Amino acid sequence: MNVEAIKAIYAAEMRRTRNTLMQSIASPVISTCLYFVVFGSAIGSRIESVEGVSYGAFIVPGLMMLSLLTQSISNASFGIFFPKFTGTVYEVLSAPISFFEVILGYVGAAATKSLIIGIIILITASFFVDLRVAHPVWMVTFLLMTCVAFSLFGFIIGLWADNFEKLQIVPLLIITPLVFLGGTFYSIDMLPPLWQKISLLNPLLYLISGFRWSFYEVADVNVVLSLSMTAAFMVGCLIVVWYMFRTGYKLKQ
Amino acid sequence: MTETNTPVAREPIVRIRGLNKTYENGHQALKGVDLDILNGEILALLGPNGAGKTTLISIICGLVNATGGTVMVGGYDNVLEYRRTRSMIGLVPQELALGAFEVVENTVALSRGLFGKPKDAEFIKNLLAKLSLGDKAASPVNRLSGGMKRRVLIAKALSHEPRILFLDEPTAGVDVELRKDMWSVIDELRADGVTIILTTHYIEEAEAIADRVGVINAGEILVIEDKQVLMEKLGKKQLVIELRNTIDTVPDSLAKHELQLSADGSSLTFTYDVRSERTGITTLLNDVQAAGLVLKDLSTSQSSLEDIFVNLVKADA
């Protein structure tokens, strides 16, 4: 195991985060605060509680997920896309390092950054609403799994993308709509029966539901199913990255 | 510059057999290349654009997958035992590929880490000083000049103390002064026992610093030879005969020698092949004397590597 290489990639990626602190940390925190102000306080004050949880508190797990998913994807995708774009990826490809070590470095750093953002958002939310976490261990488990799984997914996008447009297209056109439609701001019980069934096809619903359960013991779907879906997604992404490195897809000719 | 042109040791450190590469678009970049790179030598690979130089280097370093053939580095297969082989190799790419926001010492430290070496600030400090980058350690790489960036790339390639260094067009787009600087860096590295392989367009570069020269064209190695031997073997020599009295035309009796008369009519140039058994010099001199021409001086000059290269590539085309 090339531990020094993992440490070097991780350190370089975290250094990049520090160099762009405002953009990396401040911007997701500010946008989440705006959601709290608009949906939690302004509109939320007129909405009844959802399954016994005040609306402002109800949306906290969903908002955290929204930030975690988009940040994990953008951090990890940019982390590997940028070296490809500037040509510096040659160094990683010519180094005595396996695909798993590359992932530990890049995805580890992206997931760490997302985790930090998630924690900051959680702390920020506690200023706006009355938060309680019923199952802290499960909350942390979901948090970690989400950060890792979606950083892996971002890494795949970064490997696949060969221009900036492609880099943006998946998060913008697929992930953001799926998060919004996955129960970030509502419980699917509020939907007509047909849409409830359709929503069950949305993989992100399971993630948000499980995460919300760890806070308030309120869930749209079974928590074991949520956990299994997240784990399956993570393993799926790992297999795809392994395949990409093995075949040199978009990396080696 | 290099005084001796004999490699330190003659065992191959890189052994390439039957290396093929066909890209997805069908372009066959390498056609069964066999090549031994000797331990401690400076090997220059000359070839026109698209000859396959970069593909060859890229396969050895692990950047491109070969379609067929084997590459052994230090006795290890570069695919099956890539950790061992890559640890021995440093690569300076053709493009000035550097992360825009990193500072010099960090980007060099990153390279060292990638190759599995523990942090060593002192080593990196000395390395940067050796490459005249000592005062740039804390500068962001995007603020450096092109020449400095090239040095940073060399520092990155040397950060893990490789035994073999590949320089892909190290002096492309570099001014004359810096090029000479770069040559002395390469010379120092060789003195440290590093095996150096450089690709270049500049014949004078190969001529100045290489021990051996390989000429590659259209995916095939046309020749690989000790530089001096190559020049002697393939070189054409010219004999310049200076005349005491100027002449207007070459006498008919000398026509068979295909002499060239200088513009001022004061000298005749005879081109001959050193490889041939008979150079024809004796007959020529006899004929010159018989034609009544009086000699003032004689001198010979050998064709440069450039002439050899052009002839080889032309013959291959």
XYZ file of C-alpha atoms in Angstrom:
570
model
C 0.000 0.000 0.000
C 1.420 3.366 -1.056
C 0.375 5.282 2.076
C 2.577 8.255 1.271
C 0.754 8.721 -2.043
C -2.661 8.660 -0.364
C -1.446 11.190 2.188
C 0.053 13.376 -0.552
C -3.131 13.446 -2.665
C -5.313 13.995 0.396
C -3.089 16.838 1.626
C -2.982 18.501 -1.806
C -6.773 18.303 -2.139
C -7.352 19.688 1.345
C -4.883 22.461 0.560
C -6.981 23.308 -2.497
C -10.016 23.545 -0.228
C -8.188 25.874 2.142
C -7.074 28.051 -0.755
C -10.669 28.452 -1.885
C -12.234 28.610 1.549
C -14.931 31.145 0.713
C -16.084 29.247 -2.333
C -15.755 25.846 -0.686
C -17.353 26.391 2.688
C -19.030 29.778 2.838
C -21.119 29.476 -0.297
C -22.961 26.220 0.590
C -23.503 27.450 4.137
C -24.948 30.755 2.957
C -27.249 29.115 0.428
C -28.498 26.667 3.078
C -29.155 29.554 5.471
C -31.244 31.174 2.747
C -33.320 27.994 2.470
C -33.880 28.100 6.214
C -34.927 31.717 6.115
C -37.249 31.298 3.140
C -38.717 27.819 3.639
C -38.134 27.302 7.326
C -39.075 30.647 8.770
C -41.032 32.674 6.202
C -43.103 29.952 4.522
C -42.596 27.261 7.161
C -44.252 29.326 9.864
C -47.522 28.969 7.919
C -47.182 25.226 7.457
C -48.429 22.837 10.067
C -45.977 20.431 11.592
C -45.197 17.336 9.516
C -45.777 14.109 11.425
C -45.275 15.912 14.687
C -42.106 17.732 13.643
C -42.108 21.472 13.034
C -41.661 22.216 9.333
C -38.454 24.177 9.905
C -36.887 21.223 11.730
C -38.382 18.729 9.273
C -36.460 20.159 6.330
C -33.052 20.213 8.100
C -32.019 16.649 7.141
C -33.188 17.230 3.565
C -31.273 20.473 3.295
C -28.177 18.859 4.709
C -28.504 16.099 2.135
C -28.993 18.652 -0.632
C -25.711 20.310 0.305
C -23.869 17.077 0.974
C -24.822 15.544 -2.347
C -24.063 18.567 -4.477
C -20.848 19.348 -2.601
C -19.593 15.760 -2.586
C -20.182 15.505 -6.315
C -18.686 18.859 -7.191
C -15.633 18.444 -4.925
C -14.742 15.007 -6.147
C -15.555 15.621 -9.794
C -13.534 18.812 -9.899
C -10.705 17.170 -7.930
C -9.987 14.680 -10.708
C -11.316 16.691 -13.669
C -8.948 19.593 -13.062
C -5.745 17.492 -13.281
C -7.159 15.944 -16.449
C -7.921 19.388 -17.823
C -4.483 20.850 -17.004
C -2.627 17.667 -17.929
C -1.168 17.109 -14.458
C -2.978 13.787 -14.235
C 0.051 12.298 -15.995
C 1.734 12.284 -12.639
C -0.924 10.204 -10.912
C -1.029 7.816 -13.856
C 2.733 7.331 -13.905
C 3.023 6.940 -10.127
C 3.290 3.564 -8.382
C -0.226 3.822 -7.063
C -3.300 1.616 -7.407
C -6.816 2.759 -8.279
C -7.922 2.179 -4.712
C -5.179 4.422 -3.375
C -6.077 7.149 -5.864
C -9.671 6.908 -4.662
C -8.716 6.996 -1.000
C -6.805 10.211 -1.639
C -9.248 12.076 -3.870
C -12.545 10.708 -2.587
C -11.335 10.798 1.008
C -10.549 14.510 0.682
C -13.832 15.305 -1.100
C -15.819 13.371 1.508
C -13.971 15.100 4.349
C -14.817 18.482 2.896
C -18.481 17.534 2.501
C -18.538 16.226 6.049
C -17.190 19.527 7.337
C -19.849 21.400 5.361
C -22.539 19.049 6.694
C -21.471 19.659 10.267
C -21.358 23.420 9.740
C -24.867 23.340 8.272
C -26.089 21.277 11.202
C -24.647 23.790 13.646
C -26.083 26.684 11.617
C -29.513 25.009 11.546
C -29.500 24.702 15.306
C -29.656 28.509 15.454
C -32.844 28.565 13.396
C -34.821 25.570 14.628
C -35.146 23.312 17.609
C -33.066 20.301 16.548
C -32.973 16.904 18.114
C -31.131 13.821 16.912
C -32.853 10.623 17.987
C -30.171 8.245 16.687
C -26.803 10.041 16.598
C -24.859 6.926 15.576
C -27.153 6.302 12.607
C -27.108 9.986 11.761
C -23.306 9.908 11.559
C -23.415 6.616 9.622
C -25.782 8.080 7.020
C -23.731 11.243 6.891
C -20.484 9.375 6.273
C -21.963 6.944 3.781
C -23.566 9.764 1.825
C -20.356 11.769 1.714
C -18.337 8.765 0.529
C -20.923 7.395 -1.915
C -21.543 10.706 -3.637
C -17.899 11.683 -3.647
C -17.322 8.403 -5.481
C -20.132 9.297 -7.846
C -18.564 12.724 -8.361
C -15.227 11.077 -9.038
C -16.861 9.021 -11.791
C -18.334 12.181 -13.315
C -14.925 13.855 -13.125
C -13.330 10.897 -14.907
C -16.063 10.753 -17.506
C -16.355 14.467 -18.243
C -14.109 15.862 -20.915
C -15.390 19.405 -20.723
C -16.835 21.764 -18.136
C -20.351 21.401 -19.467
C -20.377 17.658 -18.849
C -19.007 18.292 -15.394
C -22.027 20.402 -14.531
C -24.710 18.538 -16.387
C -25.221 15.556 -14.064
C -25.399 17.555 -10.813
C -27.648 20.187 -12.373
C -29.973 18.090 -14.458
C -30.149 14.880 -12.472
C -29.054 15.230 -8.871
C -30.671 18.558 -7.948
C -34.114 17.592 -9.324
C -33.901 14.178 -7.670
C -33.031 15.728 -4.314
C -35.879 18.224 -4.565
C -38.297 15.485 -5.596
C -36.880 13.062 -3.044
C -38.655 14.638 -0.083
C -36.233 17.375 0.910
C -39.078 19.777 1.611
C -41.974 17.361 2.120
C -42.994 13.911 3.165
C -44.204 11.799 0.258
C -47.360 11.153 2.292
C -48.355 14.664 1.182
C -48.372 13.533 -2.456
C -51.227 11.884 -4.415
C -50.958 8.048 -4.359
C -49.623 7.813 -7.920
C -46.812 10.266 -7.252
C -46.009 8.481 -4.025
C -45.372 5.322 -6.060
C -43.337 7.219 -8.649
C -41.292 8.827 -5.877
C -40.289 5.368 -4.687
C -38.253 5.065 -7.905
C -36.133 7.992 -6.821
C -33.010 6.563 -5.138
C -32.396 9.777 -3.261
C -35.719 9.451 -1.464
C -34.273 6.501 0.471
C -31.243 8.478 1.473
C -33.162 11.529 2.677
C -35.779 9.388 4.384
C -33.195 7.354 6.273
C -31.299 10.442 7.288
C -34.482 12.120 8.513
C -35.364 9.008 10.484
C -32.053 9.287 12.366
C -33.194 12.745 13.496
C -36.909 12.405 14.169
C -37.750 8.713 13.750
C -40.005 9.773 10.882
C -39.443 8.010 7.582
C -41.107 7.578 4.199
C -39.484 4.186 3.672
C -38.015 1.478 5.856
C -34.688 2.563 7.340
C -32.975 -0.757 6.591
C -33.948 -0.302 2.969
C -32.500 3.224 3.079
C -29.247 1.963 4.458
C -29.055 -0.902 1.965
C -29.734 1.418 -0.977
C -26.992 3.803 0.132
C -24.526 0.954 0.640
C -25.456 -0.570 -2.726
C -24.942 2.782 -4.440
C -21.536 3.130 -2.816
C -20.443 -0.353 -3.868
C -21.804 0.267 -7.378
C -19.757 3.442 -7.705
C -16.660 1.664 -6.441
C -17.057 -1.031 -9.083
C -17.476 1.572 -11.825
C -14.333 3.456 -10.746
C -12.401 0.204 -10.526
C -13.516 -0.638 -14.057
C -12.584 2.823 -15.312
C -9.078 2.556 -13.911
C -8.653 -1.010 -15.034
C -9.556 -0.204 -18.609
C -8.015 3.264 -18.508
C -11.365 4.709 -19.626
C -10.841 8.386 -20.575
C -7.531 8.239 -18.738
C -5.263 6.099 -20.839
C -5.267 5.447 -24.534
C 29.212 19.206 -21.680
C 29.826 15.526 -21.806
C 33.463 14.707 -22.221
C 33.239 10.975 -22.560
C 30.677 9.351 -24.720
C 30.954 5.918 -23.229
C 28.144 4.846 -20.936
C 29.102 3.997 -17.363
C 27.815 0.437 -17.578
C 26.492 -1.574 -20.444
C 23.650 -3.566 -18.892
C 20.204 -2.594 -20.114
C 18.037 -1.012 -17.438
C 15.068 -0.883 -19.788
C 14.425 -3.749 -22.180
C 11.685 -3.344 -24.758
C 10.626 -6.178 -27.021
C 8.135 -6.184 -29.867
C 6.298 -3.120 -28.606
C 3.192 -2.287 -30.607
C 0.648 0.437 -30.212
C -2.407 0.988 -32.347
C -4.695 3.785 -31.205
C -8.461 3.514 -31.321
C -8.563 5.605 -34.480
C -6.492 2.915 -36.183
C -3.249 4.856 -36.183
C -0.334 2.506 -35.618
C 2.072 4.565 -33.550
C 4.594 1.824 -32.796
C 5.446 -1.153 -34.964
C 7.279 -3.858 -33.055
C 9.873 -1.708 -31.361
C 12.870 -3.462 -29.781
C 15.079 -1.260 -27.652
C 17.602 -1.620 -24.852
C 18.330 1.429 -22.750
C 21.655 1.040 -21.011
C 22.233 1.788 -17.385
C 23.746 5.218 -16.843
C 23.614 6.400 -20.437
C 22.060 9.409 -22.059
C 19.982 8.192 -24.970
C 18.547 10.686 -27.397
C 15.552 9.647 -29.458
C 15.319 11.679 -32.599
C 12.373 11.702 -34.877
C 9.962 13.948 -36.713
C 6.516 14.828 -35.323
C 4.289 11.807 -35.022
C 7.211 9.374 -35.214
C 6.117 7.606 -32.019
C 8.597 9.090 -29.538
C 6.031 10.252 -27.011
C 3.980 7.066 -27.369
C 7.081 5.001 -26.630
C 7.887 7.002 -23.496
C 4.260 7.038 -22.408
C 4.020 3.258 -22.563
C 7.183 2.782 -20.519
C 5.903 5.213 -17.887
C 2.400 3.718 -17.743
C 0.474 6.558 -19.383
C -0.525 4.595 -22.443
C -1.434 0.914 -22.681
C 0.567 -1.064 -25.216
C -1.269 -3.140 -27.790
C 1.465 -5.766 -27.733
C 5.008 -6.457 -26.594
C 6.798 -6.146 -23.277
C 8.648 -3.486 -21.348
C 10.998 -4.585 -18.566
C 12.408 -1.932 -16.273
C 15.189 -2.991 -13.914
C 14.167 -6.584 -14.602
C 10.478 -6.066 -13.787
C 7.504 -6.080 -16.135
C 6.035 -2.565 -16.303
C 2.429 -3.792 -16.259
C 2.542 -6.726 -13.828
C 4.972 -5.069 -11.435
C 4.124 -1.442 -12.093
C 4.842 -0.352 -8.548
C 8.467 -1.432 -8.791
C 9.045 -0.120 -12.309
C 7.332 3.231 -11.828
C 9.248 3.873 -8.613
C 12.429 3.811 -10.675
C 11.179 6.248 -13.303
C 10.827 10.014 -13.398
C 9.027 11.697 -16.285
C 9.242 15.256 -17.527
C 6.357 15.632 -19.958
C 6.371 17.688 -23.102
C 3.532 19.969 -22.012
C 4.053 22.423 -19.170
C 1.455 20.619 -17.077
C 1.403 22.117 -13.601
C -1.420 22.739 -11.151
C -2.189 26.432 -11.376
C -2.549 27.293 -7.721
C 0.117 25.221 -6.030
C 3.363 26.730 -4.815
C 6.578 25.197 -6.079
C 7.679 23.332 -2.951
C 4.214 21.869 -2.402
C 3.854 20.579 -5.927
C 7.302 18.968 -5.721
C 6.410 17.465 -2.333
C 3.195 16.093 -3.862
C 5.220 14.328 -6.546
C 7.549 12.820 -3.964
C 4.580 11.546 -1.985
C 2.883 10.087 -5.057
C 5.931 7.947 -5.627
C 5.781 6.645 -2.083
C 8.649 8.567 -0.566
C 8.226 10.069 2.901
C 8.315 13.837 3.288
C 11.787 15.316 3.218
C 11.821 19.110 3.243
C 15.613 19.215 3.264
C 15.897 17.049 0.158
C 13.375 19.169 -1.711
C 15.130 22.347 -0.657
C 18.425 21.020 -2.019
C 16.788 19.771 -5.195
C 15.217 23.164 -5.866
C 18.538 24.876 -5.193
C 20.271 22.532 -7.635
C 17.781 23.503 -10.317
C 18.171 27.235 -9.552
C 14.701 27.318 -8.042
C 15.831 27.946 -4.465
C 14.280 31.402 -4.298
C 11.067 30.249 -5.987
C 10.121 27.596 -3.422
C 7.166 29.587 -2.102
C 6.073 31.030 -5.475
C 2.828 29.866 -7.067
C 3.706 27.936 -10.208
C 1.414 30.015 -12.408
C 3.591 33.065 -11.767
C 6.737 31.439 -13.118
C 8.205 31.887 -16.581
C 8.086 29.015 -19.076
C 11.703 28.106 -18.410
C 11.157 28.056 -14.665
C 8.072 25.892 -15.089
C 10.171 23.437 -17.063
C 12.613 23.321 -14.164
C 9.759 22.710 -11.730
C 8.696 19.765 -13.882
C 12.231 18.414 -13.723
C 12.244 18.917 -9.943
C 8.945 17.012 -9.714
C 10.339 14.194 -11.831
C 13.445 13.987 -9.645
C 11.598 14.375 -6.346
C 11.517 10.632 -5.710
C 15.149 10.088 -6.677
C 14.498 7.986 -9.799
C 17.146 5.868 -11.483
C 15.749 6.610 -14.917
C 14.621 9.982 -16.160
C 12.540 10.510 -19.286
C 12.622 13.972 -20.759
C 10.082 14.461 -23.508
C 11.276 17.383 -25.610
C 12.901 19.086 -22.599
C 14.045 22.134 -24.478
C 11.148 22.670 -26.864
C 10.331 26.359 -26.930
C 13.171 27.186 -24.577
C 15.653 29.946 -25.378
C 19.266 29.138 -26.201
C 20.656 30.145 -22.831
C 18.176 28.055 -20.900
C 18.731 25.163 -23.259
C 22.427 25.174 -22.448
C 21.487 25.420 -18.775
C 19.253 22.419 -19.163
C 22.058 20.477 -20.806
C 24.318 21.102 -17.851
C 21.529 19.938 -15.509
C 21.265 16.742 -17.553
C 25.009 16.320 -17.444
C 25.006 16.618 -13.661
C 22.244 14.075 -13.393
C 24.209 11.638 -15.466
C 27.154 12.187 -13.164
C 24.840 11.144 -10.315
C 24.233 7.866 -12.141
C 20.754 8.638 -13.515
C 19.934 7.032 -16.852
C 18.467 9.683 -19.120
C 16.298 9.266 -22.165
C 15.368 12.382 -24.024
C 13.346 12.922 -27.115
C 14.174 15.904 -29.172
C 13.745 17.668 -32.433
C 17.043 19.412 -32.002
C 19.838 17.407 -33.532
C 22.398 19.667 -31.888
C 20.946 18.634 -28.562
C 21.522 14.960 -29.258
C 24.914 15.758 -30.667
C 25.888 17.784 -27.610
C 24.771 15.571 -24.761
C 23.837 12.048 -25.844
C 25.917 8.902 -25.564
C 23.727 7.018 -27.978
C 21.269 8.188 -30.554
C 18.172 6.413 -31.745
C 16.301 7.551 -34.810
C 12.629 6.734 -34.827
C 10.258 7.295 -37.707
C 6.723 6.108 -38.397
C 6.730 3.878 -35.314
C 9.968 2.091 -36.094
C 13.460 2.513 -34.759
C 15.555 3.024 -37.860
C 18.864 3.003 -36.117
C 20.218 3.049 -32.601
C 23.889 3.485 -32.198
C 26.641 5.036 -30.185
C 26.667 8.642 -31.318
C 30.254 8.619 -32.577
C 29.873 5.242 -34.250
C 26.689 6.414 -35.900
C 28.326 9.481 -37.253
C 31.292 7.525 -38.483
C 29.172 4.756 -39.893
C 26.622 6.819 -41.645
C 28.400 10.099 -41.991
C 29.490 11.521 -45.256
C 32.776 13.320 -45.295
C 33.785 16.192 -47.431
C 37.219 16.913 -48.735
C 37.826 20.543 -49.619
C 40.675 21.169 -52.045
C 41.872 24.730 -52.052
C 43.576 25.766 -55.259
C 46.489 28.101 -55.678
C 44.947 29.639 -58.795
C 41.223 30.164 -59.309
C 39.451 28.349 -62.135
C 36.205 29.069 -64.004
C 35.028 25.524 -64.616
C 35.878 22.073 -63.374
C 38.119 20.359 -65.952
C 36.342 17.598 -67.914
C 38.885 15.058 -66.735
C 37.552 15.523 -63.184
C 33.845 15.269 -64.086
C 33.551 11.681 -62.809
C 34.354 12.856 -59.265
C 31.273 15.131 -59.163
C 33.183 17.984 -57.643
C 31.590 21.224 -56.604
C 33.369 24.402 -57.490
C 33.098 27.259 -55.003
C 31.567 30.515 -56.222
C 34.909 32.282 -56.287
C 36.539 29.389 -58.114
C 39.173 28.911 -55.426
C 38.176 25.496 -54.058
C 36.708 22.164 -55.044
C 34.587 20.053 -52.709
C 34.541 16.271 -52.939
C 31.909 14.305 -50.990
C 32.658 10.705 -50.100
C 31.205 7.972 -47.971
C 33.406 6.751 -45.138
C 31.614 3.408 -45.186
C 32.726 2.504 -48.677
C 35.835 0.443 -49.112
C 37.378 2.919 -51.486
C 36.770 6.567 -50.881
C 38.274 7.570 -54.192
C 40.522 10.174 -52.625
C 43.767 8.816 -54.040
C 42.407 8.684 -57.602
C 40.954 12.137 -57.186
C 44.199 13.658 -56.027
C 46.063 11.961 -58.893
C 43.493 13.263 -61.381
C 43.694 16.764 -59.912
C 47.420 16.731 -60.347
C 47.125 15.345 -63.897
C 44.681 18.155 -64.736
C 47.435 20.591 -63.871
C 45.826 22.120 -60.830
C 48.117 23.208 -58.003
C 46.936 22.523 -54.463
C 47.126 25.139 -51.769
C 45.493 23.265 -48.915
C 43.351 20.247 -48.073
C 40.725 19.926 -45.347
C 38.015 17.417 -44.431
C 34.729 17.880 -42.596
C 32.238 15.335 -41.336
C 28.495 15.621 -41.850
C 26.499 16.488 -38.771
C 23.967 14.302 -37.050
C 21.347 16.448 -38.694
C 22.446 15.379 -42.160
C 22.461 11.761 -41.038
C 19.007 12.123 -39.568
C 17.557 13.781 -42.634
C 19.054 11.115 -44.879
C 17.696 8.296 -42.734
C 14.201 9.679 -42.533
C 14.194 10.462 -46.246
C 15.321 6.960 -47.099
C 12.566 5.534 -44.895
C 9.831 7.655 -46.440
